Amino acid sequence: MKAHDGMYIDGAWRPAVGTETIAVVNPADEQVIGRVPAGTAEDVDAAVRAARAAFPGWKATPPAERAAVLSALHEELGRRTEEIAETVTAELGAPPRFALAVHASMPVLVAGSYAELAASHPFEETIGNSTVLLEPVGVVGAITPWNYPLHQVVAKVAPALAAGCTVVLKPAEDTPLTARLFAEAVDAAGVPAGVFNLVTGLGTVAGQALAAHEDVDLVSFTGSTAVGRRIGATAGGAVKRVALELGGKSANVILPSADLAKAVTVGVANVMANSGQTCSAWTRMLVHKDRYEEAVELATAAAATYVPGERVGPLVNARQRERVRGYIEQGIAEGARLVAGGPEAPLATGYYVSPTVLADVTPEMTVAQEEIFGPVVSILKYEDTDDALAIANGTVYGLAGAVWAGDDAEAVAFARRMDTGQVDINGGRFNIRAPFGGYKQSGVGRELGPHGLGEYLQTKSLQF
Ligand code: NAD
C-alpha cells in the first residue's frame, strides 16, 4: 500500500475497513485520475476514538507550543504550493494561475495567521472577581465542500488546532486528493498522533456518521443548506455545538454615484472566479434604472472575456453542470433576457458552462432567489436606494455583498442597513483575518481570524 492510499488515523496511514472506493474525476477532461477509500461508520469511529484519546494531551500543550506546530504546518503547506495547485486543477478544474494564486496560497496565509493567533490570543481574561478560562471545546467533526478544497479544510482545522481541539475531517467526495495532501503536510509538520485525522467517504455514509457521532463535541460544516439543516437538527438533538457555513445569493449594489464600469467589471469577475462556485459570490448585480442598459452592455462585454477552458474552468461535476444549465433555462423561461452565454455546452468535453449574464431579472424569479453555483450573473433594476435595499435584503441568505458609491461614506451608510455578514466597500480586498459567515440562512458561526478561533473555545469562570 502506498503511504497515502488509506485513511490518516492516529498519526498513520492505514487501510479502510471496507473495500469500496470513490473515483476522482478531472472535470476538464472527464478522466478518472484517482481513487480514495469510501470510509464507513467504523472508520469514522476509529478516527473519533483517536481524536478523543489525543485531546487531553493537546489541550494541555501550552499555546506557544501549539503555535510552533502550526508554524511548522504553515511551512509544510508553503513548501507544497505547486503540488497543491496542480492537484486542485486536476480534481476541481481550476485554471492553473487561479489555483496557485488562490486555492494554494490563501490557505497557507490562513494557516500562518493561526500560528500567530495561537501564540498571541488571550486564553484567559479577568471580569471583576472572576478569571475566565477559554478552553478548547473538544473533538471537532469537520465536513467540507469541494469548491475551495484546501481553504475550507484549513479554515476549520487551523483554528481548531490553535484552540487545543482535536479534529476528524471528512472532505468532499469530489476533491479528496487535496485533503490527502493536507494530511501529508500535517504528518510532516509533526502534529501529534490523533490530533488530526482524515476519513474520506460519501457524505451520506461517512459524513453522516461523523455528524451523528456521540463523542464529537462540535460539528463544523460547510456546504449546501439542505445538508446543513439536517446536521444542525442532529446536533441540536444531541445538544452539541454546531457551526454552519451555507449558501449565499449576495448582492453587488451599484449606487448611482459609483464608477459604473469598474463596479460592473469587478462584479462580473467576482462571479466568474472559480466558475461561480463561491458561496460569497456577488451573483445579483443591482443597478439604478437610469444606468441599467449601460450596465448590461458593460457586463455583456466583460463576460465575453471569460473564455471557457482558458480563463474560466469547468464546474466540478456533471451534476453541477446540469443544475446550472437548468437554472439558466429556468431564468429565461421566467422572463429574464439572456445577453451573454446560455445553457448550451461551450466545449465538447468537460463540465463547462458558458459565462452567462441574465438581464431584466426581477426579485421574485428563481435566479434571483436561489444559489446557482455557476458562472451566472443576474442583473436587477432598482428605482431608488430604499428599493435597492429591499431587493438586496430580499432573500433567505445573507453571506456577503458589495456596495459601490462615489465615496466610501455613502457606501458604508448603505452597507450598515444590509442583512449580511460581509460587505466589500468600493472593491475592498478579501481579508483572511476578518470574520466570515452568514446572517439568516447563510449559516451559524464565523470562520477566520480571532472570531473563527472563538468558535472552538468554551468558557470556564473561576471566582475569587
Ligand atoms: P453538500 O452539502 O452535499 O456537500 C458538502 C459536504 O457535506 C461534503 O463533504 C459531503 O460529502 C457532505 N455531506 C453530504 N451529505 C451529508 C450528510 N447527509 N451528512 C453529513 N455530511 C454530508 O453539497 P454538494 O451537493 O456538493 O453541493 C450542492 C450545493 O451546495 C451547491 O450547488 C451549492 O449551492 C452548495 N454549496 C455551497 C458551498 C458553500 O461554500 N457554502 C460549498 C459547496 C456547495
Coordinates of C-alpha atoms and ligand atoms in Angstrom, one line a residue:
M1 CA 0.0 0.0 0.0
K2 CA 1.3 3.4 -0.9
A3 CA 1.7 5.7 2.1
H4 CA -1.3 7.8 1.1
D5 CA -3.7 5.1 -0.1
G6 CA -5.7 4.8 3.1
M7 CA -7.1 6.9 5.8
Y8 CA -4.9 9.1 8.1
I9 CA -5.9 8.0 11.6
D10 CA -3.9 8.3 14.8
G11 CA -0.8 9.6 13.1
A12 CA -0.5 6.8 10.5
W13 CA -1.9 5.9 7.0
R14 CA -4.0 2.8 7.4
P15 CA -6.4 0.8 5.2
A16 CA -10.1 1.5 5.4
V17 CA -12.3 -1.1 7.0
G18 CA -14.3 -1.6 3.8
T19 CA -13.1 -2.2 0.2
E20 CA -15.4 0.3 -1.6
T21 CA -13.7 3.3 -3.3
I22 CA -14.7 6.6 -4.8
A23 CA -13.4 7.6 -8.2
V24 CA -11.9 11.1 -8.5
V25 CA -12.6 12.7 -11.9
N26 CA -10.9 15.6 -13.7
P27 CA -13.8 17.8 -14.7
A28 CA -11.9 19.3 -17.6
D29 CA -11.4 16.1 -19.5
E30 CA -13.8 13.7 -17.6
Q31 CA -11.0 11.2 -17.0
V32 CA -10.6 9.2 -13.7
I33 CA -7.4 10.5 -12.0
G34 CA -7.5 8.5 -8.8
R35 CA -9.5 6.6 -6.2
V36 CA -9.9 7.0 -2.5
P37 CA -11.5 4.7 0.1
A38 CA -15.2 5.1 0.8
G39 CA -14.9 5.3 4.6
T40 CA -17.7 3.7 6.7
A41 CA -19.0 4.4 10.2
E42 CA -16.4 2.1 11.5
D43 CA -13.6 4.2 10.0
V44 CA -15.2 7.3 11.4
D45 CA -15.4 5.7 14.8
A46 CA -11.7 4.7 14.8
A47 CA -10.9 8.3 13.9
V48 CA -13.1 9.8 16.6
R49 CA -11.6 7.5 19.2
A50 CA -8.1 8.6 18.1
A51 CA -9.1 12.2 18.4
R52 CA -10.7 11.7 21.8
A53 CA -7.5 9.9 23.1
A54 CA -5.3 12.7 21.8
F55 CA -7.5 15.5 23.2
P56 CA -6.2 15.7 26.8
G57 CA -2.6 15.9 25.7
W58 CA -3.2 18.5 23.0
K59 CA -5.4 20.6 25.3
A60 CA -2.6 20.6 27.9
T61 CA 0.0 21.6 25.4
P62 CA 0.9 25.3 26.1
P63 CA -0.5 27.7 23.4
A64 CA 3.1 28.6 22.4
E65 CA 3.9 25.0 21.6
R66 CA 0.7 24.6 19.6
A67 CA 1.7 27.8 17.8
A68 CA 5.1 26.2 16.9
V69 CA 3.4 23.1 15.5
L70 CA 1.0 25.3 13.4
S71 CA 4.1 27.3 12.2
A72 CA 5.6 24.0 11.0
L73 CA 2.3 23.2 9.3
H74 CA 2.3 26.6 7.7
E75 CA 5.8 25.9 6.3
E76 CA 4.9 22.5 5.1
L77 CA 1.9 23.8 3.2
G78 CA 4.1 26.6 1.8
R79 CA 6.6 24.1 0.5
R80 CA 3.8 22.2 -1.3
T81 CA 2.0 25.1 -3.0
E82 CA 2.9 23.9 -6.5
E83 CA 1.7 20.4 -5.8
I84 CA -1.5 21.7 -4.1
A85 CA -2.2 23.9 -7.1
E86 CA -1.7 21.1 -9.6
T87 CA -4.0 18.8 -7.5
V88 CA -6.7 21.4 -7.3
T89 CA -6.5 21.9 -11.0
A90 CA -6.7 18.2 -11.6
E91 CA -9.7 17.4 -9.3
L92 CA -11.7 20.7 -9.4
G93 CA -10.6 22.0 -12.8
A94 CA -9.5 25.4 -11.6
P95 CA -7.2 27.2 -14.1
P96 CA -3.6 26.9 -13.1
R97 CA -3.0 30.6 -12.3
F98 CA -6.1 30.8 -10.1
A99 CA -5.3 27.5 -8.5
L100 CA -1.8 28.8 -7.4
A101 CA -2.8 32.4 -6.5
V102 CA -6.0 31.5 -4.6
H103 CA -6.5 27.8 -3.9
A104 CA -2.9 27.1 -2.8
S105 CA -1.7 30.4 -1.5
M106 CA -4.7 31.6 0.5
P107 CA -4.8 28.6 2.9
V108 CA -1.1 29.0 3.5
L109 CA -1.8 32.5 4.7
V110 CA -4.7 31.3 6.9
A111 CA -2.5 28.6 8.5
G112 CA 0.1 31.3 9.2
S113 CA -2.5 33.6 10.7
Y114 CA -3.5 30.8 13.2
A115 CA 0.2 30.1 14.1
E116 CA 0.3 33.8 15.1
L117 CA -3.0 33.7 16.9
A118 CA -2.3 30.6 18.8
A119 CA 0.7 32.4 20.3
S120 CA -0.9 35.8 20.9
H121 CA -4.6 35.1 21.7
P122 CA -5.5 35.7 25.4
F123 CA -6.8 32.3 26.5
E124 CA -7.6 33.9 29.9
E125 CA -9.5 37.1 30.8
T126 CA -10.5 38.9 34.0
I127 CA -14.0 40.1 34.7
G128 CA -14.3 41.6 38.2
N129 CA -13.6 38.9 40.7
S130 CA -13.6 36.2 38.0
T131 CA -10.9 34.7 35.9
V132 CA -12.4 33.4 32.7
L133 CA -10.5 30.5 31.1
L134 CA -11.1 30.0 27.3
E135 CA -10.8 26.2 26.9
P136 CA -11.0 24.0 23.8
V137 CA -14.4 22.6 23.0
G138 CA -13.1 19.0 22.5
V139 CA -13.3 16.7 19.4
V140 CA -14.3 18.5 16.2
G141 CA -16.0 16.8 13.3
A142 CA -15.2 18.9 10.2
I143 CA -17.2 18.3 7.0
T144 CA -16.0 20.3 4.0
P145 CA -17.1 21.0 0.4
W146 CA -15.3 20.8 -2.9
N147 CA -15.4 24.5 -4.0
Y148 CA -12.2 25.6 -2.2
P149 CA -10.8 22.2 -1.3
L150 CA -7.9 23.3 0.8
H151 CA -9.2 26.7 2.1
Q152 CA -12.3 25.1 3.6
V153 CA -10.2 22.5 5.3
V154 CA -7.6 25.0 6.7
A155 CA -10.3 27.4 7.8
K156 CA -11.6 24.7 10.2
V157 CA -8.6 22.7 11.1
A158 CA -6.1 25.5 11.8
P159 CA -8.3 27.4 14.4
A160 CA -9.4 24.1 15.9
L161 CA -5.8 23.1 16.5
A162 CA -4.9 26.6 17.7
A163 CA -7.7 26.4 20.3
G164 CA -6.5 23.0 21.5
C165 CA -9.2 20.9 19.9
T166 CA -8.6 17.6 18.0
V167 CA -10.2 17.0 14.6
V168 CA -11.7 14.4 12.3
L169 CA -12.0 15.7 8.8
K170 CA -14.4 14.3 6.2
P171 CA -13.7 16.2 2.9
A172 CA -15.9 16.3 -0.1
E173 CA -16.0 13.3 -2.4
D174 CA -15.1 15.3 -5.5
T175 CA -11.9 16.7 -4.0
P176 CA -10.3 14.3 -1.6
L177 CA -6.8 14.3 -3.1
T178 CA -6.2 17.9 -1.9
A179 CA -7.3 16.8 1.6
R180 CA -4.7 13.9 1.5
L181 CA -2.0 16.4 0.6
F182 CA -3.1 18.4 3.7
A183 CA -2.8 15.3 5.8
E184 CA 0.7 14.6 4.5
A185 CA 1.6 18.2 5.5
V186 CA 0.1 17.6 8.9
D187 CA 2.2 14.5 9.3
A188 CA 5.4 16.1 8.1
A189 CA 4.8 19.1 10.5
G190 CA 5.0 16.8 13.5
V191 CA 1.4 17.3 14.7
P192 CA 1.0 14.7 17.4
A193 CA -0.8 11.4 16.5
G194 CA -4.6 11.6 16.8
V195 CA -4.7 15.4 16.9
F196 CA -5.8 15.5 13.2
N197 CA -7.5 12.5 11.4
L198 CA -8.8 12.2 7.8
V199 CA -11.6 9.9 6.7
T200 CA -12.6 10.1 3.1
G201 CA -16.0 8.8 2.0
L202 CA -19.6 9.6 1.0
G203 CA -21.5 12.4 2.7
T204 CA -24.5 10.2 3.4
V205 CA -22.3 7.5 4.9
A206 CA -19.0 8.8 6.5
G207 CA -20.3 12.4 6.7
Q208 CA -23.5 11.4 8.4
A209 CA -21.7 9.0 10.8
L210 CA -19.3 11.9 11.8
A211 CA -22.1 14.4 12.3
A212 CA -24.1 12.0 14.4
H213 CA -21.2 10.5 16.4
E214 CA -21.9 10.9 20.1
D215 CA -18.2 11.6 21.0
V216 CA -17.9 14.6 18.7
D217 CA -18.3 17.8 20.6
L218 CA -18.6 20.3 17.7
V219 CA -19.6 19.7 14.1
S220 CA -18.3 22.4 11.7
F221 CA -20.0 22.0 8.3
T222 CA -19.7 24.0 5.1
G223 CA -21.9 23.1 2.1
S224 CA -25.5 23.1 1.0
T225 CA -28.3 24.5 3.1
A226 CA -30.2 21.2 2.8
V227 CA -27.5 19.2 4.4
G228 CA -26.6 21.9 6.9
R229 CA -30.2 22.0 8.1
R230 CA -30.1 18.2 8.8
I231 CA -26.7 18.5 10.6
G232 CA -28.0 21.4 12.7
A233 CA -31.1 19.3 13.7
T234 CA -28.9 16.3 14.6
A235 CA -26.5 18.4 16.6
G236 CA -29.4 20.2 18.3
G237 CA -30.9 16.9 19.3
A238 CA -27.6 15.8 20.9
V239 CA -27.1 19.3 22.5
K240 CA -23.7 19.7 20.8
R241 CA -22.2 22.7 19.2
V242 CA -22.5 23.3 15.5
A243 CA -21.1 25.8 13.0
L244 CA -22.7 26.0 9.6
E245 CA -21.4 27.9 6.6
L246 CA -24.1 27.5 3.9
G247 CA -25.1 29.2 0.7
G248 CA -25.4 32.8 -0.4
K249 CA -27.1 35.0 -3.0
S250 CA -25.0 38.1 -2.4
A251 CA -25.9 41.5 -3.8
N252 CA -23.5 43.7 -5.7
V253 CA -25.2 47.1 -5.1
I254 CA -24.1 49.8 -7.5
L255 CA -25.3 53.2 -6.3
P256 CA -25.9 55.9 -8.9
S257 CA -22.7 57.8 -7.9
A258 CA -20.5 54.8 -8.4
D259 CA -17.8 54.3 -11.1
L260 CA -20.1 52.1 -13.2
A261 CA -17.5 50.5 -15.5
K262 CA -15.3 49.5 -12.6
A263 CA -18.2 48.2 -10.4
V264 CA -19.7 46.1 -13.3
T265 CA -16.3 44.7 -14.4
V266 CA -15.2 43.8 -10.9
G267 CA -18.7 42.4 -10.2
V268 CA -18.6 40.1 -13.2
A269 CA -15.0 39.0 -12.3
N270 CA -16.2 38.2 -8.8
V271 CA -18.8 35.7 -10.2
M272 CA -16.6 34.2 -12.9
A273 CA -13.8 33.4 -10.4
N274 CA -13.8 29.6 -9.6
S275 CA -16.5 29.2 -12.3
G276 CA -19.1 30.8 -10.0
Q277 CA -18.6 28.1 -7.3
T278 CA -18.1 30.5 -4.5
C279 CA -20.6 30.8 -1.7
S280 CA -19.9 34.5 -1.2
A281 CA -20.1 35.4 -5.0
W282 CA -22.0 38.6 -5.8
T283 CA -24.5 36.8 -8.1
R284 CA -27.1 39.6 -8.1
M285 CA -26.0 42.9 -9.6
L286 CA -28.3 45.8 -8.6
V287 CA -28.2 48.8 -10.9
H288 CA -30.2 52.1 -10.8
K289 CA -32.8 52.3 -13.6
D290 CA -31.1 55.3 -15.2
R291 CA -27.8 53.4 -15.8
Y292 CA -29.3 50.0 -16.3
E293 CA -28.8 49.5 -20.0
E294 CA -25.3 50.8 -19.8
A295 CA -24.5 48.3 -17.1
V296 CA -26.0 45.5 -19.1
E297 CA -23.7 46.3 -22.1
L298 CA -20.7 46.5 -19.8
A299 CA -21.5 43.2 -18.2
T300 CA -22.0 41.5 -21.6
A301 CA -18.6 42.8 -22.8
A302 CA -17.0 41.7 -19.5
A303 CA -18.5 38.2 -19.7
A304 CA -17.1 37.7 -23.2
T305 CA -13.5 37.9 -21.9
Y306 CA -14.0 34.8 -19.8
V307 CA -13.2 32.1 -22.3
P308 CA -14.2 28.6 -21.1
G309 CA -11.1 26.3 -20.9
E310 CA -8.8 29.3 -20.6
R311 CA -9.8 32.0 -18.1
V312 CA -12.8 30.1 -16.7
G313 CA -12.7 26.4 -15.7
P314 CA -15.4 23.7 -15.8
L315 CA -17.8 23.0 -13.0
V316 CA -16.8 20.3 -10.6
N317 CA -19.0 17.5 -11.9
A318 CA -21.7 16.7 -14.4
R319 CA -24.5 17.0 -11.8
Q320 CA -23.5 20.6 -11.0
R321 CA -23.2 21.4 -14.7
E322 CA -26.8 20.1 -15.3
R323 CA -28.0 22.0 -12.3
V324 CA -26.5 25.3 -13.5
R325 CA -27.8 24.8 -17.1
G326 CA -31.3 24.1 -15.6
Y327 CA -31.2 27.4 -13.7
I328 CA -30.2 29.3 -16.9
E329 CA -33.2 27.7 -18.8
Q330 CA -35.5 28.5 -15.9
G331 CA -34.4 32.1 -15.8
I332 CA -35.1 32.5 -19.5
A333 CA -38.5 30.7 -19.1
E334 CA -39.4 33.1 -16.2
G335 CA -38.7 36.1 -18.4
A336 CA -35.1 37.0 -18.0
R337 CA -33.2 38.4 -21.0
L338 CA -30.2 36.3 -22.0
V339 CA -27.4 38.8 -23.0
A340 CA -24.3 36.5 -22.7
G341 CA -23.7 32.8 -22.6
G342 CA -26.6 30.4 -22.3
P343 CA -27.4 26.8 -21.5
E344 CA -25.6 25.2 -24.4
A345 CA -22.2 23.4 -23.7
P346 CA -19.4 25.7 -24.9
L347 CA -16.9 22.7 -25.3
A348 CA -17.4 19.1 -26.4
T349 CA -15.6 17.7 -23.4
G350 CA -15.5 18.7 -19.8
Y351 CA -18.2 20.0 -17.5
Y352 CA -18.1 23.6 -18.8
V353 CA -20.9 26.2 -18.7
S354 CA -20.7 29.4 -20.7
P355 CA -20.2 32.6 -18.7
T356 CA -23.8 33.8 -18.6
V357 CA -25.4 37.2 -18.0
L358 CA -29.2 37.4 -17.4
A359 CA -30.8 40.9 -17.6
D360 CA -34.3 42.1 -16.7
V361 CA -34.2 39.7 -13.7
T362 CA -36.9 40.6 -11.1
P363 CA -36.6 39.9 -7.4
E364 CA -39.2 37.0 -7.3
M365 CA -37.5 35.0 -10.1
T366 CA -35.8 31.7 -9.2
V367 CA -32.5 33.0 -10.5
A368 CA -32.8 36.0 -8.1
Q369 CA -33.5 33.8 -5.1
E370 CA -31.6 30.5 -5.3
E371 CA -27.9 29.8 -5.2
I372 CA -26.9 28.7 -8.7
F373 CA -23.2 28.0 -8.0
G374 CA -22.1 28.6 -11.6
P375 CA -20.8 31.4 -13.8
V376 CA -24.2 33.2 -14.0
V377 CA -24.8 36.9 -13.1
S378 CA -28.3 38.2 -12.7
I379 CA -28.8 41.9 -13.2
L380 CA -31.7 43.6 -11.4
K381 CA -33.0 47.1 -11.8
Y382 CA -33.9 49.4 -8.8
E383 CA -35.9 52.6 -8.6
D384 CA -34.2 54.3 -5.6
T385 CA -32.0 53.5 -2.6
D386 CA -34.8 52.1 -0.5
D387 CA -35.8 49.8 -3.3
A388 CA -32.2 48.7 -3.7
L389 CA -32.0 47.9 0.0
A390 CA -35.3 45.9 -0.1
I391 CA -34.0 43.9 -3.1
A392 CA -30.6 43.3 -1.5
N393 CA -32.1 42.0 1.7
G394 CA -34.9 40.2 0.0
T395 CA -33.6 36.6 0.0
V396 CA -33.2 33.9 2.7
Y397 CA -29.5 34.3 2.5
G398 CA -27.0 36.9 3.9
L399 CA -23.4 35.8 3.5
A400 CA -21.6 38.6 1.6
G401 CA -22.1 41.6 -0.7
A402 CA -20.6 44.7 -2.2
V403 CA -21.5 48.4 -2.3
W404 CA -20.1 50.9 -4.8
A405 CA -20.6 54.7 -4.5
G406 CA -18.8 57.9 -5.3
D407 CA -17.3 57.9 -1.8
D408 CA -16.9 55.3 0.9
A409 CA -19.1 57.1 3.4
E410 CA -22.2 56.8 1.2
A411 CA -21.4 53.1 0.6
V412 CA -20.9 52.4 4.3
A413 CA -24.2 54.1 5.1
F414 CA -25.9 51.6 2.8
A415 CA -23.8 48.6 4.0
R416 CA -25.0 49.3 7.6
R417 CA -28.5 48.5 6.5
M418 CA -27.7 45.3 4.7
D419 CA -28.6 41.9 6.4
T420 CA -25.4 40.2 5.5
G421 CA -22.1 39.1 7.2
Q422 CA -19.5 40.7 4.9
V423 CA -19.7 43.8 2.6
D424 CA -16.8 44.9 0.4
I425 CA -16.8 48.7 0.1
N426 CA -15.8 50.1 -3.4
G427 CA -13.9 46.9 -4.2
G428 CA -12.3 46.3 -0.8
R429 CA -9.9 43.3 -0.7
F430 CA -10.6 40.0 1.0
N431 CA -9.2 39.9 4.5
I432 CA -8.2 36.5 5.8
R433 CA -8.5 37.7 9.4
A434 CA -12.0 39.3 9.2
P435 CA -14.9 37.2 10.4
F436 CA -16.6 35.3 7.6
G437 CA -20.1 33.8 8.0
G438 CA -23.7 34.4 7.4
Y439 CA -26.8 36.2 8.6
K440 CA -30.1 34.4 8.2
Q441 CA -30.0 31.1 6.4
S442 CA -26.4 31.5 5.2
G443 CA -25.3 29.9 8.4
V444 CA -24.4 29.9 12.1
G445 CA -21.0 31.0 13.4
R446 CA -17.9 32.7 11.9
E447 CA -14.7 31.5 10.4
L448 CA -11.2 33.1 10.1
G449 CA -9.3 35.3 12.4
P450 CA -9.9 35.6 16.1
H451 CA -13.7 35.2 15.6
G452 CA -13.0 31.9 13.9
L453 CA -10.8 30.8 16.8
G454 CA -13.6 31.7 19.3
E455 CA -15.9 29.1 17.7
Y456 CA -13.6 26.3 19.0
L457 CA -13.4 27.7 22.6
Q458 CA -15.7 27.4 25.6
T459 CA -15.5 29.4 28.8
K460 CA -15.0 28.4 32.4
S461 CA -15.3 31.2 35.1
L462 CA -13.3 31.0 38.3
Q463 CA -14.5 33.3 41.1
F464 CA -12.1 34.7 43.7
Ligands
NAD1 P1 -23.3 19.0 0.1 O1 -23.8 19.9 1.1 O2 -24.0 17.8 -0.3 O3 -21.8 18.5 0.4 C1 -20.9 19.2 1.3 C2 -20.2 18.2 2.3 O4 -21.2 17.6 3.1 C3 -19.5 17.1 1.5 O5 -18.3 16.7 2.3 C4 -20.5 16.0 1.6 O6 -19.9 14.7 1.5 C5 -21.1 16.2 2.9 N1 -22.4 15.6 3.1 C6 -23.4 15.4 2.1 N2 -24.5 14.8 2.7 C7 -24.2 14.7 4.0 C8 -25.0 14.2 5.1 N3 -26.2 13.7 5.0 N4 -24.4 14.2 6.4 C9 -23.2 14.7 6.5 N5 -22.4 15.2 5.5 C10 -22.9 15.2 4.3 O7 -23.0 19.9 -1.2 P2 -23.0 19.5 -2.7 O8 -24.0 18.5 -3.1 O9 -21.6 19.0 -3.0 O10 -23.3 20.8 -3.5 C11 -24.7 21.2 -3.7 C12 -24.9 22.7 -3.5 O11 -24.4 23.1 -2.2 C13 -24.1 23.6 -4.5 O12 -24.7 23.7 -5.7 C14 -24.1 24.9 -3.7 O13 -25.3 25.6 -3.9 C15 -24.0 24.4 -2.3 N6 -22.6 24.5 -1.8 C16 -22.2 25.5 -1.0 C17 -20.9 25.6 -0.6 C18 -20.5 26.7 0.3 O14 -19.3 27.1 0.4 N7 -21.4 27.3 1.1 C19 -20.0 24.7 -1.0 C20 -20.4 23.7 -1.8 C21 -21.7 23.6 -2.2

